[in-house]
Coordinates of C-alpha atoms in Angstrom, one line a residue:
Chain A
M1 CA -0.2 0.3 0.1
Q2 CA 1.5 3.4 -1.0
A3 CA 0.6 6.5 0.6
H4 CA -0.6 8.7 -2.1
P5 CA -0.9 12.9 -0.7
I6 CA -4.3 13.9 -1.5
S7 CA -4.3 17.7 -3.1
A8 CA -7.2 20.3 -2.2
G9 CA -7.5 19.5 -6.4
D10 CA -8.8 15.8 -5.7
R11 CA -10.4 16.3 -2.5
L12 CA -12.7 19.2 -4.4
R13 CA -13.4 16.9 -7.2
K14 CA -14.4 14.0 -5.2
W15 CA -16.9 16.0 -3.1
G16 CA -18.1 17.1 -6.4
R17 CA -18.2 13.6 -7.6
S18 CA -20.1 12.9 -4.5
V19 CA -22.9 16.6 -5.1
I20 CA -23.7 15.1 -8.3
R21 CA -24.0 11.3 -7.3
N22 CA -26.6 12.8 -4.7
R23 CA -28.0 15.4 -7.1
W24 CA -31.6 14.0 -6.2
L25 CA -31.5 14.6 -3.0
Y26 CA -31.1 18.3 -3.4
L27 CA -33.4 18.2 -5.9
L28 CA -36.1 16.8 -2.9
I29 CA -35.6 19.3 -0.2
L30 CA -35.4 22.7 -2.6
P31 CA -38.9 23.0 -2.5
A32 CA -38.9 23.1 1.5
L33 CA -35.8 25.2 1.7
V34 CA -36.4 27.9 -0.7
Y35 CA -40.2 28.2 2.0
L36 CA -37.6 29.0 4.8
I37 CA -34.9 31.2 3.5
I38 CA -38.8 33.1 2.1
F39 CA -40.4 32.4 5.1
N40 CA -37.8 32.5 7.5
Y41 CA -34.4 33.6 6.1
L42 CA -35.8 36.8 4.1
P43 CA -37.6 38.2 7.8
M44 CA -33.7 38.0 9.7
Y45 CA -32.5 40.3 7.3
G46 CA -35.9 42.6 7.5
V47 CA -35.5 42.7 11.0
Q48 CA -33.2 45.3 10.5
I49 CA -36.0 47.8 10.5
A50 CA -36.2 47.1 14.3
F51 CA -32.7 49.6 14.2
K52 CA -34.4 52.1 11.2
N53 CA -37.4 54.3 10.7
Y54 CA -39.4 51.9 8.0
K55 CA -40.9 53.6 5.3
P56 CA -42.5 51.6 2.5
V57 CA -42.2 53.4 -0.5
R58 CA -38.0 53.3 0.2
G59 CA -38.3 49.7 1.4
I60 CA -36.6 47.6 3.4
A61 CA -32.9 48.1 2.8
G62 CA -33.8 51.7 1.6
S63 CA -35.2 53.1 5.2
E64 CA -32.7 55.4 7.2
W65 CA -30.5 53.8 10.0
V66 CA -31.7 55.9 13.4
G67 CA -30.2 52.8 15.6
F68 CA -31.3 52.0 18.7
K69 CA -34.4 54.7 19.3
H70 CA -36.8 51.9 18.9
F71 CA -35.8 50.2 21.9
T72 CA -34.9 52.4 24.3
T73 CA -38.4 54.2 23.5
F74 CA -39.9 50.9 24.3
F75 CA -37.7 50.0 27.8
N76 CA -38.8 54.1 28.4
A77 CA -42.7 53.8 27.7
Y78 CA -45.1 53.9 30.2
Y79 CA -46.5 50.5 29.3
F80 CA -43.2 48.6 29.2
G81 CA -43.9 47.3 33.0
R82 CA -47.1 46.5 33.0
L83 CA -47.0 43.9 29.4
I84 CA -43.4 42.4 31.1
T85 CA -45.5 41.6 33.8
N86 CA -48.3 40.5 31.7
T87 CA -46.9 38.6 29.6
L88 CA -44.6 37.0 31.8
L89 CA -45.9 36.8 34.1
L90 CA -49.6 34.0 31.9
N91 CA -46.3 32.1 30.5
V92 CA -45.0 31.3 33.8
L93 CA -48.7 30.9 35.8
S94 CA -49.4 28.6 33.4
L95 CA -46.4 26.8 32.6
L96 CA -46.5 26.3 36.5
F97 CA -50.1 24.3 36.5
S98 CA -50.3 22.9 32.9
F99 CA -47.1 21.2 33.1
P100 CA -47.6 18.3 35.8
M101 CA -51.0 17.4 34.2
P102 CA -50.2 16.2 31.4
I103 CA -47.4 14.0 33.9
F104 CA -50.0 13.2 36.1
L105 CA -52.6 11.8 33.0
A106 CA -50.1 9.7 32.1
L107 CA -49.4 8.0 35.3
V108 CA -52.9 7.1 35.5
V109 CA -54.1 6.3 32.4
N110 CA -50.5 3.8 32.2
N111 CA -52.3 2.5 35.4
I112 CA -55.5 1.4 33.7
R113 CA -55.8 -2.5 33.8
S114 CA -59.2 -2.7 31.1
Q115 CA -57.2 -1.9 28.5
R116 CA -60.5 -1.3 26.8
L117 CA -60.9 2.0 29.0
K118 CA -57.3 2.5 28.5
K119 CA -58.3 2.7 24.5
F120 CA -61.2 4.9 25.1
T121 CA -59.3 7.2 27.1
Q122 CA -56.6 8.2 25.4
T123 CA -58.5 8.1 22.8
A124 CA -61.2 10.6 24.3
I125 CA -58.8 13.1 26.4
Y126 CA -57.0 13.8 23.0
V127 CA -59.0 14.8 21.3
P128 CA -60.6 18.8 23.0
H129 CA -56.2 19.4 20.9
F130 CA -58.5 18.8 17.7
I131 CA -60.8 22.4 18.7
S132 CA -59.4 25.5 16.9
T133 CA -58.8 28.2 19.4
V134 CA -61.5 30.2 18.0
V135 CA -63.7 27.7 19.2
L136 CA -62.3 27.8 22.0
A137 CA -62.5 30.8 22.5
G138 CA -65.9 31.2 21.5
I139 CA -67.2 27.8 24.2
L140 CA -65.2 29.6 27.2
Y141 CA -67.3 33.6 25.8
I142 CA -70.7 31.1 25.5
L143 CA -70.5 29.2 29.1
L144 CA -69.3 32.6 30.7
S145 CA -71.6 35.2 29.6
P146 CA -73.0 36.7 33.1
T147 CA -76.4 36.7 31.4
N148 CA -77.0 33.3 30.0
G149 CA -74.1 31.1 30.1
I150 CA -74.0 27.4 32.1
I151 CA -71.7 27.8 34.3
N152 CA -73.6 31.7 35.6
H153 CA -76.4 30.2 35.9
F154 CA -75.4 27.1 38.5
L155 CA -73.0 30.1 41.0
V156 CA -76.8 31.9 41.0
A157 CA -79.2 28.9 42.0
L158 CA -76.4 27.8 44.4
G159 CA -77.0 30.5 45.9
G160 CA -73.9 33.2 44.4
K161 CA -73.5 36.3 42.7
S162 CA -73.1 35.9 38.7
I163 CA -69.5 36.7 37.2
Y164 CA -68.4 38.1 34.6
F165 CA -66.1 36.3 34.0
M166 CA -65.1 37.9 30.2
N167 CA -65.2 41.2 31.5
E168 CA -62.8 41.6 34.6
A169 CA -58.6 41.3 34.6
S170 CA -58.3 39.4 37.5
W171 CA -60.9 36.5 35.4
F172 CA -58.3 36.6 32.2
R173 CA -55.7 34.2 33.8
P174 CA -57.5 31.7 35.0
V175 CA -59.6 31.4 31.9
Y176 CA -56.6 31.8 29.9
I177 CA -54.9 28.4 31.8
I178 CA -57.2 26.2 33.1
S179 CA -59.3 27.1 29.8
G180 CA -55.4 25.8 28.1
I181 CA -55.3 22.5 31.0
W182 CA -58.3 21.2 28.9
Q183 CA -57.1 21.7 25.9
N184 CA -54.2 20.2 25.9
A185 CA -52.9 18.4 29.0
G186 CA -54.2 14.9 26.7
W187 CA -52.0 15.4 24.2
D188 CA -48.9 16.2 25.9
S189 CA -49.8 13.4 28.7
I190 CA -49.1 11.5 25.3
L191 CA -45.0 12.1 25.3
Y192 CA -45.2 10.5 28.3
I193 CA -47.7 7.6 28.1
A194 CA -45.2 6.4 25.2
A195 CA -42.1 7.1 27.4
L196 CA -44.4 4.8 30.1
A197 CA -44.4 1.7 28.3
G198 CA -40.9 1.9 27.0
V199 CA -40.3 0.7 30.2
D200 CA -38.8 -2.7 30.9
P201 CA -41.8 -5.0 32.3
E202 CA -39.1 -7.4 34.2
L203 CA -38.5 -3.7 37.2
Y204 CA -42.1 -4.5 37.8
E205 CA -41.7 -8.1 38.2
A206 CA -38.7 -7.8 40.5
A207 CA -40.3 -4.7 42.7
T208 CA -43.0 -7.5 43.2
I209 CA -40.8 -10.0 44.4
D210 CA -39.2 -7.8 46.9
G211 CA -43.0 -6.9 48.7
A212 CA -43.8 -3.6 46.8
N213 CA -47.4 -2.0 46.4
K214 CA -48.4 -0.7 42.5
W215 CA -48.6 3.2 45.1
Q216 CA -44.6 2.2 45.0
K217 CA -44.4 1.3 41.8
V218 CA -45.8 4.6 40.3
R219 CA -43.6 6.7 42.7
Y220 CA -39.7 4.5 42.4
I221 CA -40.8 3.0 38.8
D222 CA -43.0 5.1 36.9
F223 CA -41.9 8.3 38.1
P224 CA -38.7 8.5 37.4
H225 CA -38.5 7.4 33.6
L226 CA -40.6 10.3 33.0
V227 CA -38.0 13.1 34.6
P228 CA -35.9 13.1 30.9
T229 CA -39.1 13.8 29.1
A230 CA -39.9 16.4 31.4
T231 CA -36.6 18.1 31.2
M232 CA -37.5 18.4 27.8
M233 CA -40.6 19.3 28.1
L234 CA -39.5 22.1 30.5
I235 CA -36.9 23.4 27.9
L236 CA -39.0 23.6 25.2
N237 CA -41.1 25.7 27.1
C238 CA -38.5 27.8 28.1
G239 CA -37.0 29.0 24.8
S240 CA -41.9 30.4 24.4
L241 CA -41.7 32.5 28.2
L242 CA -42.0 35.4 26.5
S243 CA -43.9 34.9 23.3
S244 CA -46.7 32.4 23.1
A245 CA -49.7 33.5 24.2
T246 CA -50.1 35.6 21.9
Q247 CA -53.1 33.7 19.1
K248 CA -55.0 32.5 22.1
T249 CA -54.9 36.6 24.3
L250 CA -55.9 38.3 21.6
L251 CA -58.7 36.9 20.9
L252 CA -59.6 36.2 25.4
Q253 CA -59.0 40.1 25.4
T254 CA -61.7 42.6 26.2
G255 CA -62.1 46.0 27.3
G256 CA -62.5 44.7 30.7
N257 CA -60.0 42.0 31.4
M258 CA -56.7 44.0 29.4
A259 CA -54.7 45.5 32.9
T260 CA -53.8 41.5 33.0
S261 CA -54.5 40.7 29.1
D262 CA -52.9 43.3 27.3
I263 CA -49.4 41.1 26.2
I264 CA -45.8 42.0 23.8
G265 CA -47.6 39.6 21.0
T266 CA -51.4 41.3 20.9
Y267 CA -49.4 45.2 21.4
V268 CA -46.9 44.2 18.7
Y269 CA -50.7 43.1 16.3
T270 CA -52.4 45.9 17.5
M271 CA -49.9 48.7 16.8
G272 CA -47.5 46.9 14.0
L273 CA -50.7 46.1 12.2
G274 CA -53.7 47.8 13.4
S275 CA -51.4 51.3 13.6
G276 CA -48.6 50.9 10.9
Q277 CA -45.9 51.2 13.3
F278 CA -43.8 48.9 12.0
S279 CA -40.6 49.9 13.1
Y280 CA -41.2 49.8 16.5
T281 CA -43.1 47.0 17.3
A282 CA -40.8 45.2 14.5
A283 CA -37.8 46.4 18.0
I284 CA -39.9 44.8 20.4
G285 CA -40.3 41.9 18.5
L286 CA -36.8 41.4 18.0
F287 CA -36.1 42.0 21.7
V288 CA -38.5 39.4 23.3
N289 CA -37.4 36.8 19.5
V290 CA -33.5 37.9 21.4
I291 CA -34.9 36.8 24.9
N292 CA -36.1 33.6 24.2
F293 CA -33.1 32.7 22.3
I294 CA -31.1 33.6 25.9
L295 CA -33.8 31.4 27.3
V296 CA -33.5 27.9 25.4
L297 CA -30.2 28.0 25.3
S298 CA -29.7 28.1 28.6
A299 CA -32.3 26.1 30.4
N300 CA -30.6 24.1 27.2
K301 CA -27.1 24.6 28.8
I302 CA -28.7 23.4 32.9
S303 CA -30.4 20.5 31.7
D304 CA -26.3 19.2 30.0
R305 CA -24.7 19.5 33.4
L306 CA -27.9 18.6 35.3
Q307 CA -28.4 15.6 33.6
G308 CA -26.8 15.2 30.1
E309 CA -30.5 15.5 28.4
T310 CA -30.5 17.9 25.6
L311 CA -32.4 18.8 22.6
F312 CA -29.7 19.1 20.6
Chain B
M1 CA -42.3 -19.8 62.3
S2 CA -42.7 -16.6 63.3
D3 CA -41.6 -14.8 60.3
V4 CA -44.4 -16.1 58.0
K5 CA -46.9 -14.4 61.3
T6 CA -44.9 -11.0 60.9
S7 CA -45.0 -11.2 57.4
M8 CA -48.7 -12.3 56.6
P9 CA -50.9 -8.8 57.8
R10 CA -48.1 -7.4 56.0
R11 CA -48.9 -8.6 52.9
Q12 CA -52.9 -7.8 53.5
K13 CA -52.0 -4.6 53.9
E14 CA -49.9 -4.2 50.5
I15 CA -53.2 -5.7 49.0
R16 CA -54.9 -3.4 50.6
A17 CA -52.6 -0.2 50.0
D18 CA -53.0 -2.2 45.8
R19 CA -57.0 -2.2 45.7
I20 CA -57.2 1.9 46.9
F21 CA -55.2 2.8 44.1
N22 CA -57.2 0.7 41.7
V23 CA -60.5 2.9 43.0
F24 CA -57.9 5.7 43.0
V25 CA -57.4 5.4 39.5
I26 CA -60.9 4.7 37.8
V27 CA -62.5 7.8 40.6
M28 CA -59.0 9.4 38.8
V29 CA -59.8 8.5 34.6
V30 CA -63.8 9.0 35.8
L31 CA -63.3 12.6 36.7
V32 CA -60.9 12.9 33.7
L33 CA -63.4 11.3 31.0
L34 CA -65.6 13.3 32.7
I35 CA -64.1 17.4 32.4
T36 CA -62.5 16.5 29.1
L37 CA -65.9 15.6 27.4
Y38 CA -69.0 17.3 30.0
P39 CA -68.6 20.9 28.4
L40 CA -68.4 19.8 24.3
Y41 CA -71.0 16.4 25.3
L42 CA -72.9 20.2 26.9
V43 CA -72.3 22.1 23.4
I44 CA -73.8 19.7 21.3
I45 CA -77.0 19.3 22.9
C46 CA -77.6 22.5 23.6
S47 CA -77.2 22.5 19.6
F48 CA -80.6 21.0 19.5
S49 CA -82.2 21.8 21.9
D50 CA -85.4 25.5 22.3
P51 CA -83.0 28.0 22.9
A52 CA -85.5 30.1 25.8
L53 CA -84.2 26.7 27.7
V54 CA -80.9 26.9 26.3
T55 CA -79.9 30.5 27.6
S56 CA -82.2 29.7 30.4
G57 CA -79.6 27.7 31.2
Q58 CA -82.5 24.7 31.6
V59 CA -80.4 22.4 29.6
T60 CA -77.8 20.7 30.9
L61 CA -78.2 16.5 30.7
Y62 CA -80.5 16.1 27.2
P63 CA -81.3 18.0 24.8
R64 CA -85.2 19.5 25.7
G65 CA -88.1 21.1 22.9
M66 CA -85.6 19.9 19.7
T67 CA -85.1 21.7 17.5
L68 CA -82.8 22.7 14.2
V69 CA -83.7 26.7 14.0
G70 CA -79.9 27.3 14.8
Y71 CA -78.6 25.0 12.0
R72 CA -81.6 26.2 9.7
A73 CA -79.7 29.5 10.6
V74 CA -76.5 29.1 10.5
F75 CA -76.4 27.2 6.7
Q76 CA -78.5 29.4 6.0
N77 CA -75.1 32.8 6.3
R78 CA -74.3 32.6 2.8
E79 CA -70.9 34.7 4.5
L80 CA -70.7 31.0 6.7
I81 CA -71.5 28.5 4.1
H82 CA -68.3 30.7 1.3
S83 CA -66.1 29.9 3.8
F84 CA -66.4 26.9 5.2
F85 CA -65.3 26.2 1.4
N86 CA -63.1 28.7 2.0
S87 CA -61.1 26.2 4.1
V88 CA -61.9 23.0 3.1
I89 CA -60.2 24.0 -0.4
Y90 CA -57.1 25.4 1.8
T91 CA -57.2 22.7 4.3
V92 CA -57.3 20.1 1.3
S93 CA -54.4 21.9 -0.9
G94 CA -52.2 22.9 1.4
T95 CA -52.4 20.1 3.2
I96 CA -51.2 18.1 -0.2
L97 CA -48.1 20.0 -0.4
S98 CA -46.8 19.7 3.2
L99 CA -46.7 16.0 2.6
V100 CA -45.1 16.0 -0.4
V101 CA -42.4 19.1 0.7
T102 CA -42.0 17.4 4.2
M103 CA -41.4 13.8 3.3
G104 CA -39.0 14.8 0.7
A105 CA -37.2 16.8 3.0
A106 CA -37.5 14.2 5.5
F107 CA -36.1 12.1 3.1
T108 CA -32.9 14.1 2.0
L109 CA -32.4 15.0 5.9
S110 CA -31.9 10.5 6.5
R111 CA -29.2 10.2 3.9
K112 CA -25.4 11.7 4.1
F113 CA -24.3 13.9 1.7
P114 CA -21.9 16.5 1.5
G115 CA -23.8 19.5 3.2
K116 CA -26.3 17.7 6.0
K117 CA -24.9 19.3 8.2
L118 CA -25.7 22.5 7.1
F119 CA -28.7 21.6 5.8
S120 CA -29.4 20.8 9.2
F121 CA -28.7 24.1 10.8
I122 CA -30.6 26.3 8.0
F123 CA -34.1 24.1 9.5
A124 CA -33.0 23.6 12.7
F125 CA -31.7 27.2 14.2
T126 CA -35.4 27.9 12.7
M127 CA -37.2 26.4 15.2
F128 CA -35.6 29.0 17.7
F129 CA -35.1 32.2 15.9
N130 CA -37.3 33.8 13.8
G131 CA -37.4 37.2 12.2
G132 CA -41.0 38.7 14.3
L133 CA -44.3 38.8 13.3
I134 CA -44.0 42.3 11.7
P135 CA -41.1 41.7 9.3
T136 CA -42.8 38.3 8.3
F137 CA -45.2 40.4 7.0
L138 CA -43.9 42.7 5.0
T139 CA -41.8 39.8 3.8
V140 CA -44.7 38.3 2.1
R141 CA -46.4 42.1 0.9
D142 CA -42.4 42.2 -0.8
V143 CA -42.7 38.5 -2.2
G144 CA -46.7 39.8 -3.9
L145 CA -49.0 36.9 -1.8
Y146 CA -50.6 39.7 0.5
N147 CA -54.3 39.2 0.2
K148 CA -54.0 36.5 -2.4
A149 CA -55.6 33.2 -1.5
M150 CA -52.4 31.4 -2.1
V151 CA -51.4 32.4 1.0
C152 CA -53.0 30.5 2.8
V153 CA -52.2 27.3 1.0
I154 CA -48.7 28.4 1.4
M155 CA -48.2 30.0 4.8
G156 CA -47.3 27.6 7.5
C157 CA -46.7 24.6 3.8
V158 CA -43.3 24.0 6.0
S159 CA -43.1 22.4 9.9
V160 CA -39.1 22.1 11.1
W161 CA -41.4 20.1 13.9
N162 CA -42.4 17.0 11.4
V163 CA -39.8 17.2 9.4
M164 CA -38.0 16.0 11.5
L165 CA -40.5 13.5 13.0
A166 CA -41.0 12.7 9.7
R167 CA -36.6 11.7 9.2
T168 CA -36.4 10.0 12.7
Y169 CA -39.7 7.7 11.4
I170 CA -37.6 6.9 7.9
T171 CA -33.8 7.0 9.4
S172 CA -35.9 4.7 12.0
T173 CA -38.1 1.8 10.9
I174 CA -36.1 1.8 7.2
P175 CA -33.2 -1.1 7.2
E176 CA -30.3 0.7 5.1
A177 CA -29.8 -3.1 3.7
L178 CA -32.8 -2.0 1.7
Y179 CA -31.3 0.9 0.7
E180 CA -28.5 -0.6 -0.7
A181 CA -30.3 -4.0 -2.8
A182 CA -31.5 0.0 -4.9
D183 CA -28.8 0.8 -5.3
L184 CA -26.9 -2.6 -6.4
D185 CA -30.2 -3.1 -9.3
G186 CA -29.2 1.4 -10.0
A187 CA -32.1 2.6 -8.8
S188 CA -31.3 6.3 -8.8
Q189 CA -32.4 7.5 -5.1
I190 CA -35.5 9.4 -6.4
Q191 CA -36.3 6.7 -7.6
Y192 CA -35.4 4.3 -3.9
F193 CA -37.6 7.5 -2.6
F194 CA -40.7 6.7 -4.5
H195 CA -40.7 2.9 -5.0
I196 CA -38.8 1.9 -1.0
V197 CA -40.0 5.0 1.4
I198 CA -42.6 6.7 0.6
P199 CA -45.4 3.3 0.1
L200 CA -43.0 2.4 3.4
S201 CA -44.1 5.8 5.2
G202 CA -47.9 5.2 5.7
T203 CA -47.9 5.6 8.8
I204 CA -46.3 8.9 9.3
I205 CA -48.4 10.2 5.9
A206 CA -51.6 10.0 8.5
V207 CA -50.3 11.3 11.0
L208 CA -47.8 14.3 9.4
S209 CA -51.9 14.7 6.8
V210 CA -53.4 14.9 10.6
Y211 CA -50.8 17.5 11.9
Y212 CA -51.2 19.5 8.4
G213 CA -55.1 19.2 7.7
V214 CA -56.3 20.5 11.6
A215 CA -53.8 23.2 11.8
R216 CA -54.5 24.6 9.0
W217 CA -57.9 24.2 9.1
N218 CA -58.4 25.4 12.9
D219 CA -55.8 28.6 11.7
Y220 CA -57.3 31.9 11.9
W221 CA -54.3 33.7 12.1
T222 CA -53.3 33.7 8.6
G223 CA -55.8 34.8 7.1
L224 CA -56.8 37.2 10.1
I225 CA -52.8 38.8 9.3
Y226 CA -52.3 38.7 5.4
L227 CA -56.1 38.2 3.2
N228 CA -58.0 41.3 3.6
T229 CA -60.7 40.7 1.5
R230 CA -63.5 39.1 3.1
S231 CA -64.3 36.3 0.4
L232 CA -61.3 35.1 0.6
L233 CA -61.5 34.6 4.3
P234 CA -61.3 31.3 5.8
L235 CA -63.5 30.0 8.7
Q236 CA -61.7 30.3 11.7
T237 CA -61.6 34.4 10.2
I238 CA -64.8 34.4 10.1
L239 CA -65.5 32.8 13.4
K240 CA -63.2 35.0 15.3
E241 CA -66.1 38.0 14.9
I242 CA -69.0 35.2 15.9
L243 CA -67.8 33.8 18.4
A244 CA -65.0 35.9 20.1
S245 CA -67.2 38.4 21.1
L246 CA -68.5 39.9 24.0
E247 CA -71.5 40.6 21.9
S248 CA -74.4 38.8 19.9
S249 CA -73.2 38.6 17.0
R250 CA -74.8 41.6 14.7
E251 CA -74.6 39.4 11.3
L252 CA -76.1 36.0 12.7
L253 CA -79.0 38.4 13.9
M254 CA -79.1 40.0 9.9
S255 CA -79.0 36.7 8.2
M256 CA -81.9 34.9 10.7
V257 CA -84.5 39.0 10.8
S258 CA -85.9 37.5 7.6
D259 CA -87.7 34.5 9.7
S260 CA -90.4 37.1 10.7
A261 CA -91.4 40.3 13.1
E262 CA -90.7 38.0 15.6
Q263 CA -89.6 39.2 19.6
D264 CA -85.6 40.7 20.2
A265 CA -84.9 38.2 23.3
E266 CA -86.9 35.6 21.1
L267 CA -84.2 36.5 17.9
L268 CA -81.4 37.1 20.5
N269 CA -82.0 33.7 22.1
R270 CA -82.3 31.9 18.5
A271 CA -78.8 33.7 18.0
Q272 CA -77.3 32.1 21.1
I273 CA -78.4 28.4 19.9
A274 CA -76.3 29.4 16.3
K275 CA -74.1 29.9 18.0
Y276 CA -73.4 26.5 19.5
C277 CA -74.5 24.8 16.1
I278 CA -71.8 27.1 14.1
I279 CA -68.9 24.8 16.8
V280 CA -70.2 22.1 16.0
V281 CA -70.3 22.8 12.2
S282 CA -66.0 23.8 12.7
T283 CA -65.2 21.0 14.5
V284 CA -66.5 17.8 13.4
P285 CA -64.4 18.0 10.1
A286 CA -61.1 18.5 12.5
V287 CA -62.5 16.6 15.1
V288 CA -63.5 13.2 13.0
L289 CA -60.1 13.7 10.8
Y290 CA -58.3 12.7 13.9
L291 CA -60.8 10.1 15.2
C292 CA -60.9 8.2 11.5
M293 CA -56.7 8.5 11.9
Q294 CA -56.4 7.8 15.0
K295 CA -54.6 4.4 15.2
F296 CA -51.4 5.4 13.7
F297 CA -50.5 7.5 15.9
V298 CA -49.4 5.7 19.0
K299 CA -46.6 4.2 16.5
G300 CA -46.4 7.3 15.2
V301 CA -45.7 9.3 18.1
M302 CA -43.9 6.5 19.9
I303 CA -41.1 7.1 16.9
G304 CA -41.6 10.6 16.9
S305 CA -40.8 10.2 20.7
V306 CA -37.5 8.8 20.2
K307 CA -34.4 11.4 19.9
G308 CA -33.1 11.3 16.5

């Protein structure tokens, strides 16, 4: 065997041949690539308007630079504190209350002994996920109506007072969070149920021989098996602490609950598309996206340190 | 001997603990099912009941005063019907486009080829960072898609999550030996894709079509942001005006006024019932699609949960 020195030209030719051999692969990935470039990467290029004074006639590239003007305006605006607080509180509380539910559901479903009931329960708890946000909001408006909603009829029958749930600032977060749990807890339990299905049955047998009861099996076998999945879900959720919730909040926002329902996302929507303040709201959006990006990277790093579970 | 004596009660206590556990599970299951299904059941029975009884809160367990007035009002509303068909068109064509584009990208990313790392990065990065609402809006306007029906077909046609899901499915279920055999027989990669990969990917295609189809059917945002001609709007965007507001919808009232000179209260009640009917009519397609494809879910999602 002789060792041939490989020249750069050789390597380039080899690479070229490999590219040609795989030409169909490039063709197959092309549509998705074009889509991402147009609808994800072009907007990233367009985000420069956050540092400009965007004028439609001059276009994205042609508008004049203004530096961090829009950012300082936002940080000094009197509603800045309210927007940040509302957004963070809504997302953090929502995460806090809705995170444990799917884990609990998975443990319950996993321990149903009748296979038919198990199957039925699984099918049923996934259904709310397929209802649109608009319809969910519609159901809430109807059932929580102060005059003819079933919940208020019930409250009044019990001797209580009718509550205007959808128009009171103090009720916005509970309504948002509880309806979110109703809609998504079942669906989010899928991953946990899948994780539990992968538990080695011998573990249960060994535990039975050791005299463990069912509570102990859940505590010491099932639960630890869910920790990696739970960590991953937590990381994923941390990345959207400032951004999610816009579409649903916009639907549940009313004149009466603005004090708690006014979040960054809906503000960007009304100011940007409603009043045409493109540059200013693009700056707010960029601010949120950068924070989210930092959050998800840090969460990933922390989870890596703690238990070697990472997303990427 | 003494050993046996002391261990007997312990064993019994364990069995009792297990029994309590089983009862606890059943109670929880019943509770969960009630909470999940009752609101849906309530909406359905109300949609068939006498409007006056519904608004006074007397319909709780079964339909009362069966009537179809609500449904009649819904089907007489031209705009609703029109937007329903818009949504059908957007959903069907959008889902087909999504499937083609997603499976192609997923297959490519499942193979080894020059530049794979770069492509994977380009895809993954979009999951963690984006330009934001306003720059995206301006881009869509600049490429000429603003207020075009096509925007409802194209926007959201690639979900990187779904691409990753499909790629994991392909790498974990289709053995590499098949590729080598096909390669030996002189099949090109595109032949391999169409004749081997696609036929073997039924499960994931079913799962993806539910994900994409339901997401599109339920999407009100694209219509709200990128369309302003009413006749182009999808169903959900129209529903936003009718359902997601504190007042009883004016439009619904309008479509019913023609009936006769009825009392205002009666009319309002009917508008309320019509809302229940709209909810049923607009939700049935998505839920039925899910229930039909339901058997594919366990397998599809299990594979997706394997880190790829």
